[in-house]
Each structure stands twice: as structure tokens, then as C-alpha cells.
Short mmCIF file of C-alpha atoms in Angstrom, two decimals:
data_model
loop_
_atom_site.label_atom_id
_atom_site.label_comp_id
_atom_site.label_asym_id
_atom_site.label_seq_id
_atom_site.Cartn_x
_atom_site.Cartn_y
_atom_site.Cartn_z
CA MET A 263 65.44 -41.26 -2.26
CA SER A 264 62.23 -39.94 -3.20
CA THR A 265 60.16 -38.90 -0.13
CA VAL A 266 56.59 -37.89 0.55
CA TRP A 267 57.40 -34.54 1.14
CA ASP A 268 58.60 -34.12 -2.03
CA ASP A 269 55.54 -32.61 -3.26
CA VAL A 270 55.49 -29.57 -0.71
CA VAL A 271 57.08 -27.64 -2.07
CA GLY A 272 58.96 -24.30 -0.97
CA GLN A 273 58.08 -24.76 2.29
CA GLU A 274 61.46 -25.86 4.32
CA PRO A 275 60.88 -25.09 7.28
CA ALA A 276 57.47 -25.74 7.60
CA VAL A 277 58.38 -29.36 6.64
CA ALA A 278 61.66 -29.26 9.31
CA VAL A 279 58.99 -29.03 11.49
CA LEU A 280 56.43 -31.41 10.95
CA ARG A 281 59.29 -34.12 9.96
CA GLU A 282 60.79 -33.82 13.65
CA ALA A 283 57.46 -33.77 15.19
CA ALA A 284 56.62 -37.30 13.06
CA THR A 285 60.18 -38.73 13.89
CA ASP A 286 60.35 -37.37 17.59
CA ALA A 287 57.34 -37.81 20.24
CA SER A 288 58.61 -35.24 22.25
CA LYS A 289 57.88 -33.06 19.49
CA MET A 290 54.17 -34.46 18.89
CA THR A 291 50.97 -32.23 19.34
CA HIS A 292 47.16 -33.78 19.64
CA ALA A 293 46.01 -30.54 17.41
CA TRP A 294 47.44 -29.04 14.23
CA LEU A 295 47.13 -26.06 12.48
CA LEU A 296 48.26 -25.37 9.16
CA THR A 297 47.99 -22.41 7.23
CA GLY A 298 48.68 -20.60 3.91
CA PRO A 299 47.43 -18.75 1.57
CA PRO A 300 45.25 -20.63 -1.25
CA GLY A 301 48.21 -22.39 -3.97
CA SER A 302 50.59 -22.96 -0.95
CA GLY A 303 49.91 -26.84 -0.79
CA ARG A 304 48.15 -27.54 2.94
CA SER A 305 46.42 -30.12 2.13
CA ASN A 306 49.47 -31.76 0.47
CA ALA A 307 51.50 -30.59 3.40
CA ALA A 308 48.60 -32.22 5.55
CA ARG A 309 48.66 -35.45 3.50
CA ALA A 310 52.43 -35.82 3.93
CA PHE A 311 52.37 -35.58 7.91
CA ALA A 312 49.59 -38.51 7.90
CA ALA A 313 51.75 -40.19 5.88
CA ALA A 314 54.93 -39.52 7.97
CA LEU A 315 53.07 -40.12 11.24
CA GLN A 316 52.24 -43.73 10.23
CA ASP A 317 55.28 -44.81 9.18
CA PRO A 318 58.27 -41.42 10.17
CA SER A 319 61.05 -42.81 7.08
CA GLY A 320 58.31 -40.90 4.71
CA ASP A 321 58.91 -43.36 1.80
CA PRO A 322 56.21 -43.22 0.05
CA ARG A 323 56.55 -46.96 -1.07
CA SER A 324 55.59 -48.03 2.08
CA PRO A 325 52.45 -49.67 3.06
CA GLY A 326 51.91 -46.91 5.20
CA CYS A 327 52.78 -44.01 3.58
CA ALA A 328 51.84 -45.25 0.07
CA THR A 329 48.35 -46.27 1.75
CA VAL A 330 47.83 -42.55 2.99
CA LEU A 331 48.84 -40.92 0.20
CA ALA A 332 45.73 -43.22 -1.71
CA GLY A 333 43.51 -42.26 0.79
CA THR A 334 42.68 -45.35 1.35
CA HIS A 335 44.81 -46.28 5.01
CA PRO A 336 42.03 -47.14 7.34
CA ASP A 337 43.00 -45.13 10.48
CA VAL A 338 43.65 -41.69 8.03
CA THR A 339 40.28 -39.74 7.86
CA PHE A 340 39.80 -36.64 5.03
CA VAL A 341 37.40 -34.21 5.24
CA ALA A 342 36.62 -31.25 2.74
CA THR A 343 33.51 -29.80 2.46
CA GLU A 344 31.83 -28.64 -0.92
CA GLY A 345 29.37 -26.40 0.71
CA VAL A 346 29.70 -22.88 2.16
CA VAL A 347 30.20 -24.78 5.41
CA ILE A 348 30.91 -27.24 7.34
CA ARG A 349 27.99 -29.11 9.68
CA ALA A 350 27.98 -30.08 12.85
CA ASP A 351 26.40 -33.32 11.80
CA THR A 352 29.28 -33.81 9.58
CA VAL A 353 31.96 -33.33 13.29
CA ARG A 354 29.70 -35.93 15.33
CA PRO A 355 30.70 -38.52 13.58
CA LEU A 356 34.50 -37.43 13.52
CA VAL A 357 33.96 -36.63 16.84
CA GLU A 358 33.06 -40.52 17.78
CA LEU A 359 35.95 -41.88 15.15
CA ALA A 360 38.24 -39.96 17.60
CA GLN A 361 38.06 -41.55 20.32
CA ARG A 362 38.69 -45.02 18.53
CA ALA A 363 42.72 -46.53 18.38
CA PRO A 364 43.68 -46.67 15.06
CA SER A 365 43.85 -50.32 14.25
CA GLN A 366 47.05 -50.89 11.98
CA GLY A 367 49.09 -47.49 12.21
CA ARG A 368 50.61 -45.31 15.01
CA TRP A 369 47.95 -42.63 14.71
CA ARG A 370 44.53 -42.06 14.32
CA VAL A 371 44.77 -39.07 12.04
CA ILE A 372 41.74 -36.63 11.06
CA VAL A 373 42.54 -34.02 8.58
CA ILE A 374 39.99 -31.50 8.60
CA GLU A 375 40.82 -29.51 5.13
CA ASP A 376 38.73 -26.79 5.57
CA ALA A 377 38.52 -25.81 9.10
CA ASP A 378 37.85 -22.02 8.03
CA ARG A 379 34.17 -23.37 7.18
CA LEU A 380 33.31 -24.55 10.41
CA ASN A 381 30.76 -22.79 12.15
CA GLU A 382 30.57 -21.69 15.53
CA THR A 383 28.04 -24.96 15.73
CA SER A 384 30.42 -27.10 14.12
CA GLY A 385 33.18 -25.30 15.69
CA ASN A 386 31.74 -26.29 19.30
CA VAL A 387 31.10 -30.10 18.38
CA LEU A 388 34.72 -30.61 17.40
CA LEU A 389 36.40 -28.23 20.30
CA LYS A 390 35.84 -31.14 23.47
CA ALA A 391 37.43 -33.51 20.78
CA ILE A 392 40.35 -31.55 20.41
CA GLU A 393 40.22 -30.46 24.15
CA GLU A 394 40.08 -33.81 25.55
CA PRO A 395 41.97 -35.86 22.57
CA PRO A 396 42.40 -39.39 23.34
CA PRO A 397 46.30 -40.76 23.44
CA ARG A 398 47.01 -41.70 19.51
CA THR A 399 44.68 -39.32 17.73
CA VAL A 400 45.65 -36.18 16.31
CA TRP A 401 43.56 -33.65 14.65
CA LEU A 402 45.52 -31.75 11.14
CA LEU A 403 43.26 -28.41 10.78
CA CYS A 404 44.22 -26.78 7.05
CA ALA A 405 42.94 -22.75 6.90
CA PRO A 406 43.98 -19.57 4.69
CA SER A 407 44.88 -17.92 7.96
CA PRO A 408 44.72 -18.44 11.19
CA GLN A 409 42.66 -15.59 12.04
CA ASP A 410 39.94 -17.57 9.62
CA VAL A 411 39.46 -20.54 12.38
CA LEU A 412 37.34 -19.84 15.32
CA VAL A 413 39.75 -18.45 18.29
CA THR A 414 38.55 -21.60 20.98
CA LEU A 415 40.29 -23.87 18.05
CA ARG A 416 43.27 -22.22 16.67
CA SER A 417 44.21 -21.48 20.52
CA ARG A 418 44.13 -25.71 21.21
CA SER A 419 46.67 -26.27 18.18
CA ARG A 420 50.17 -26.06 16.67
CA SER A 421 50.45 -23.43 14.01
CA VAL A 422 52.31 -23.99 11.19
CA PRO A 423 52.38 -21.33 8.66
CA LEU A 424 53.41 -22.06 4.98
CA ARG A 425 53.97 -19.77 2.49
CA VAL A 426 53.53 -19.11 -1.29
CA PRO A 427 56.50 -21.50 -2.77
CA SER A 428 58.67 -18.99 -5.85
CA VAL A 429 57.40 -19.39 -9.40
CA GLU A 430 60.09 -21.69 -9.93
CA ALA A 431 59.60 -24.68 -7.31
CA VAL A 432 55.81 -24.97 -8.87
CA ALA A 433 57.18 -24.94 -12.23
CA ASP A 434 59.81 -27.52 -11.57
CA LEU A 435 57.10 -30.10 -9.94
CA LEU A 436 55.15 -29.72 -13.01
CA VAL A 437 58.10 -30.99 -14.95
CA ARG A 438 59.15 -33.98 -12.31
CA ARG A 439 55.25 -35.18 -11.03
CA ASP A 440 53.27 -34.42 -14.44
CA GLY A 441 55.83 -33.97 -17.09
CA VAL A 442 55.30 -30.94 -17.92
CA ASP A 443 57.13 -28.85 -20.77
CA PRO A 444 59.57 -26.31 -18.63
CA GLY A 445 58.18 -23.27 -21.29
CA VAL A 446 54.67 -24.72 -20.72
CA ALA A 447 55.45 -25.33 -16.50
CA LEU A 448 56.60 -21.66 -16.04
CA VAL A 449 54.15 -19.77 -17.92
CA ALA A 450 51.07 -21.81 -15.82
CA ALA A 451 52.98 -21.53 -12.37
CA ARG A 452 53.57 -17.80 -13.33
CA ALA A 453 49.56 -17.20 -14.46
CA ALA A 454 48.55 -19.40 -11.30
CA GLN A 455 50.63 -16.80 -9.03
CA SER A 456 52.56 -20.34 -7.92
CA HIS A 457 48.91 -21.32 -6.70
CA VAL A 458 50.57 -25.50 -7.36
CA GLY A 459 46.95 -26.55 -7.96
CA VAL A 460 45.73 -24.03 -10.90
CA ALA A 461 49.01 -24.44 -12.31
CA ARG A 462 48.57 -28.25 -12.68
CA ARG A 463 45.14 -27.20 -14.14
CA LEU A 464 46.42 -24.42 -17.03
CA ALA A 465 49.36 -26.59 -17.48
CA ARG A 466 47.01 -30.08 -18.73
CA ASP A 467 43.92 -28.08 -19.46
CA PRO A 468 43.85 -26.04 -22.82
CA GLU A 469 39.72 -25.34 -22.14
CA ALA A 470 40.98 -24.22 -19.14
CA ARG A 471 44.09 -21.59 -20.29
CA ALA A 472 40.80 -20.51 -22.93
CA ARG A 473 38.81 -19.57 -20.23
CA ARG A 474 40.82 -18.06 -18.51
CA ALA A 475 42.41 -15.64 -21.80
CA ALA A 476 38.77 -14.38 -21.95
CA VAL A 477 38.68 -13.38 -18.41
CA LEU A 478 41.45 -11.25 -19.26
CA ARG A 479 40.09 -9.82 -22.44
CA ILE A 480 37.19 -8.31 -20.62
CA ALA A 481 39.21 -5.85 -18.52
CA PRO A 482 40.16 -4.04 -21.86
CA ARG A 483 36.93 -3.86 -23.37
CA VAL A 484 34.79 -2.01 -20.11
CA ARG A 485 34.01 0.78 -21.35
CA GLY A 486 31.74 2.14 -20.32
CA VAL A 487 28.04 0.82 -18.34
CA GLY A 488 26.48 -1.29 -21.24
CA ASP A 489 29.84 -3.26 -21.36
CA ALA A 490 30.47 -3.33 -17.94
CA VAL A 491 26.38 -4.81 -17.02
CA LEU A 492 27.26 -7.27 -20.20
CA ALA A 493 30.32 -8.31 -19.26
CA ALA A 494 28.64 -9.16 -15.75
CA GLY A 495 26.22 -11.14 -17.15
CA GLU A 496 28.58 -13.04 -18.90
CA LEU A 497 31.45 -13.49 -16.16
CA VAL A 498 28.57 -15.01 -13.95
CA GLU A 499 26.91 -17.18 -16.66
CA THR A 500 30.44 -18.60 -17.23
CA ALA A 501 30.73 -19.47 -13.83
CA GLN A 502 27.51 -21.17 -13.54
CA ALA A 503 27.95 -22.93 -16.84
CA ASP A 504 31.64 -24.76 -14.97
CA ALA A 505 29.86 -24.61 -12.08
CA LYS A 506 27.52 -26.94 -13.18
CA ALA A 507 29.78 -28.57 -15.65
CA ALA A 508 31.94 -29.73 -12.51
CA THR A 509 28.97 -30.99 -10.47
CA GLU A 510 26.00 -32.09 -13.04
CA GLU A 511 27.53 -35.68 -13.06
CA ARG A 512 28.22 -36.46 -9.76
CA ASP A 513 24.66 -35.17 -8.78
CA ALA A 514 22.67 -37.07 -11.63
CA ALA A 515 24.90 -40.09 -9.96
CA GLU A 516 24.16 -39.62 -6.46
CA ARG A 517 20.64 -39.07 -7.07
CA GLN A 518 20.92 -42.32 -9.14
CA ALA A 519 22.23 -44.06 -6.36
CA LEU A 520 20.46 -43.31 -3.69
CA LEU A 521 17.07 -43.49 -5.25
CA HIS A 522 18.79 -47.50 -5.64
CA SER A 523 19.42 -47.53 -2.08
CA LEU A 524 15.74 -46.76 -1.13
CA GLY A 525 14.11 -49.34 -3.75
CA ALA A 526 13.13 -46.42 -5.86
CA ASP A 527 14.62 -46.98 -8.97
CA GLY A 528 11.81 -46.80 -12.13
CA LEU A 529 9.81 -44.56 -10.12
CA THR A 530 7.85 -41.23 -11.06
CA THR A 531 6.43 -40.46 -7.68
CA LEU A 532 8.39 -41.45 -4.36
CA PRO A 533 5.90 -42.10 -2.11
CA PRO A 534 6.15 -39.70 1.21
CA ALA A 535 8.27 -41.61 3.23
CA LEU A 536 11.16 -41.69 0.72
CA ARG A 537 10.61 -38.13 -0.48
CA GLY A 538 12.67 -36.48 2.79
CA PRO A 539 16.65 -38.11 1.71
CA LEU A 540 15.70 -37.11 -1.54
CA ARG A 541 15.26 -33.29 -0.55
CA GLN A 542 17.99 -33.11 1.81
CA LEU A 543 19.80 -34.78 -0.97
CA GLU A 544 18.87 -31.53 -3.40
CA GLU A 545 19.52 -29.11 -1.00
CA GLU A 546 23.76 -30.52 -0.41
CA GLN A 547 23.99 -30.43 -3.65
CA LYS A 548 22.28 -26.97 -3.96
CA ARG A 549 24.84 -26.13 -1.80
CA ARG A 550 27.89 -27.57 -2.92
CA ALA A 551 26.59 -25.99 -6.27
CA THR A 552 26.53 -22.57 -4.64
CA ARG A 553 30.25 -22.91 -3.59
CA ALA A 554 31.04 -24.40 -6.61
CA GLN A 555 30.00 -21.31 -8.54
CA ARG A 556 31.51 -18.46 -5.85
CA ASP A 557 34.88 -20.41 -6.83
CA VAL A 558 34.68 -20.09 -10.11
CA LEU A 559 33.73 -16.61 -9.47
CA ASP A 560 36.72 -15.86 -6.64
CA ARG A 561 39.29 -17.53 -9.37
CA ALA A 562 38.23 -15.01 -12.54
CA MET A 563 38.62 -12.25 -10.27
CA VAL A 564 42.11 -13.19 -8.91
CA ASP A 565 43.12 -13.34 -12.27
CA LEU A 566 41.78 -9.48 -12.81
CA LEU A 567 44.01 -8.72 -10.25
CA SER A 568 47.00 -10.03 -11.74
CA PHE A 569 45.99 -8.26 -14.73
CA TYR A 570 46.04 -5.28 -12.71
CA ARG A 571 49.07 -5.96 -11.33
CA ASP A 572 51.11 -5.82 -14.43
CA VAL A 573 49.30 -2.55 -15.77
CA LEU A 574 50.63 -1.17 -12.13
CA VAL A 575 53.75 -2.72 -12.66
CA LEU A 576 53.90 -1.43 -15.84
CA GLN A 577 53.28 1.75 -14.78
CA LEU A 578 55.19 2.63 -12.12
CA GLY A 579 58.33 0.99 -13.97
CA ALA A 580 59.16 -2.10 -11.48
CA ASP A 581 61.60 -4.10 -12.49
CA VAL A 582 60.00 -7.63 -12.11
CA HIS A 583 58.22 -10.24 -14.65
CA LEU A 584 54.58 -9.82 -15.83
CA VAL A 585 52.19 -12.60 -14.29
CA ASN A 586 50.33 -12.61 -17.74
CA ALA A 587 53.63 -12.07 -20.57
CA GLU A 588 51.10 -12.77 -23.17
CA HIS A 589 48.55 -9.93 -22.58
CA GLU A 590 51.75 -7.90 -22.35
CA GLU A 591 50.17 -5.09 -25.43
CA ALA A 592 46.58 -5.00 -24.00
CA ALA A 593 48.34 -4.41 -20.27
CA ARG A 594 50.33 -1.96 -21.60
CA SER A 595 47.59 -0.57 -23.60
CA LEU A 596 46.27 0.44 -20.25
CA ALA A 597 49.12 1.48 -18.99
CA GLY A 598 49.03 4.54 -20.76
CA SER A 599 45.94 5.60 -20.87
CA SER A 600 45.54 5.27 -16.96
CA THR A 601 47.23 6.37 -13.97
CA PRO A 602 48.49 4.32 -10.97
CA GLU A 603 46.01 5.71 -8.85
CA GLN A 604 43.05 4.66 -11.29
CA THR A 605 44.99 1.31 -11.21
CA VAL A 606 44.89 0.16 -7.63
CA ARG A 607 41.00 2.24 -7.41
CA ARG A 608 40.01 -0.73 -9.44
CA MET A 609 42.10 -3.59 -8.03
CA ASP A 610 40.20 -2.49 -4.51
CA ALA A 611 36.94 -2.75 -6.79
CA ILE A 612 37.76 -6.46 -7.64
CA GLY A 613 38.86 -7.10 -3.64
CA GLU A 614 35.54 -5.30 -2.82
CA ALA A 615 33.91 -7.42 -4.82
CA ARG A 616 35.54 -10.87 -3.52
CA THR A 617 34.83 -9.72 -0.14
CA ARG A 618 30.56 -9.14 -0.96
CA LEU A 619 30.49 -12.56 -2.50
CA GLU A 620 32.36 -14.42 0.61
CA GLY A 621 29.39 -12.96 2.88
CA ASN A 622 26.64 -13.93 0.28
CA VAL A 623 25.42 -10.91 -2.14
CA ALA A 624 24.46 -11.91 -5.03
CA PRO A 625 26.75 -13.00 -7.65
CA LEU A 626 25.93 -10.35 -10.59
CA LEU A 627 25.15 -7.99 -8.25
CA ALA A 628 28.57 -8.05 -7.16
CA VAL A 629 30.35 -8.70 -10.34
CA GLU A 630 27.99 -5.61 -12.04
CA ALA A 631 29.66 -3.54 -9.28
CA MET A 632 32.86 -4.73 -9.50
CA MET A 633 32.70 -4.23 -13.58
CA ILE A 634 31.50 -0.44 -13.92
CA ALA A 635 34.10 0.66 -11.21
CA LEU A 636 36.61 -1.06 -13.93
CA ARG A 637 35.53 1.49 -16.45
CA PRO A 638 37.77 4.58 -17.74
CA GLN A 639 35.51 6.75 -15.93
CA ALA A 640 35.77 5.02 -12.74
#
């Protein structure tokens, strides 16, 4: 029989802990911290746990589980930010909501999918609610690692670590859930390095595969500073275009909906009293676009890391699968014209660029410095 846990692949120890808590009240606690690297399935695990808390049978066809999985259960709230941080004005309504008893289900469950984006202010707002929880409220916080969450929050939460699932487990999920051809599923799972969401997108979207291939072709053609600067500009422009494509339609719909709610449809010039809400929306959309661009760039850097990982594997003669088997010829060429030490330095440069992006360094500057470090003379 299928269960809500079926899509939480390769996480048997974590599932065992969460399943036991959902069925045994003595194992429950009021705050949980689900941690694991990107693609490990933190959000999937949180959603499955929330469903099992409403119906311990875990039957995805039951009303309690089905509504949670569909995102329509009145007592389960999911919070994810598309901005750089989760702000205090987002958290305060959640704290108020947490004080209410569940209206239909067994628990009121609040899932914060990006708990690592709570800043000190918003984290402190949440802290009191976690310190003094109502009896039937459960907080589920998700983050890449415990260290990414404010120490005051993680010290009051029960931690459940997730691991990177195997390539085979992710490929099996794509075949079983999405009907992907087994060969395509395995290639996508390996290219995504077991990141479930990325693997699914690569398996289902030819354009996503083409964009990834274009990123991987950057490394072999960076021969000098000029190439590096041009490649950096191309990569940042692509990221900006992808981010704009991902948010433009939604931004326009949100603007139109706001103007309609303000009774300002068709006005070419807004009265001063109505400009504040529109300005606030535009600022939120700008933050969302910034994060989208950073996410696209970071994913591109992870893909580049996977290419240099393959180069290093070939240089060391390691008996492991290449992540990018379709780019083996280019990887072998680079492996033969450089040393393992140079490859490691290039990988370090990519890691440094990711850190700089996270620290709000201008994307073009961070990527240019990275590309210059990738050239043969580096």
C-alpha cells in the first residue's frame, strides 16, 4: 500500500523517527528541525510528516493526508520565501496563528521551509512562540544544516538529519512518480547529483538540459582573461533572463491584482495615497528577483563544480561514475592538460564565488573573479 512517505527517498532513518512520532504521542515534540543538503527532500519530508500528523495511517488517499499533500488542509500552513530573508512581518501572523487550536485536524502544523533565511529579528519573534507553544501546535523548520539556523531556535527543536539519496533511488522515483524513461531518469539523477527537484526538471524539460549543457561548455573555452570576462557576462545575463522569465508573469499578475483591489484599474497616474502599497509590492518583487538570480547562478556553479569533479576523477583514475558522462571528452581533454592541484584550485575558486554571492557581492564581480581563476594560467 502506498503511503505519504513514498516520495521521501533514501531517508529511511529519518522516516522511521518521524513515523514513530506521528503514531506515538510520547515521541512527539512541539518543534522539529529537518536538515539536509539541497535536494535531500527536506520539504517533502516535512509535508509527509505534516500529513501523517493529521492521519497516522499515512494513507495518501485519506482526507487528512490528501488535503495536506494538496496544500489545502486548514490546519497546515507552509511558508517559503522567495526573498533573501524571511522578515519579521511574515513571522508575526504565524505566531498569532500558532495560538489557535486546530479547527479540523489533530494538530496545527506550521512548516517554515527556509528557516535558514530567518534573520535575528524574525527569529526572535518566532522564538517566544517556540518557547511557549500551545499544546496542539507543531513547528517544522527546514534548513540545509543546524548551523544555518539561529542557535536559540535550533536548541529548542528536535533535529532530524537527512542525507543525500542515492542516484538510483532518485531515478527510481522519477520512473515511478513521473513516468520518465529509466535511461533518461538515471542520467538526470546523476547530473543533478541526487537533487530530487533538479533531477525532475532535467528529466522533464529539454530546455533545462540545454541550459545546463551550455554552462558546462563554458569551462573548456575559458583560455584567457578576455574569455573569462565574456563568459562571466554571458552567465550573469543568462541568470538574469532566467530569473526574469520565472518571475515576470507573476509580477504582472500581482500588480494587476493589487491595482484592482485598490480600485485603480486603468489609471495612468496613481493618487499619492495608493502609491505606498504599490511601492511595497515592487520592493518585494525586486527581492524575489534578486533571490531568483542568485539561485540560478548558484545552480550553474554547482554544475561547473560537477564538471571539475569529473576532471579530477579522471586525473586520479578513481573508479567512480562521472556525473557528466555526455561531456567526458571535454573533461578528458582538460584532465590531460592540467594537474590535479590546478583542478582543486579551480574548484576552490567556484566555492569562493558561491560564498561571495551569499555575502551580497555584486554577481558580475563574483563571477568574473571565478572565471579568471578557471583559465589555464590560474
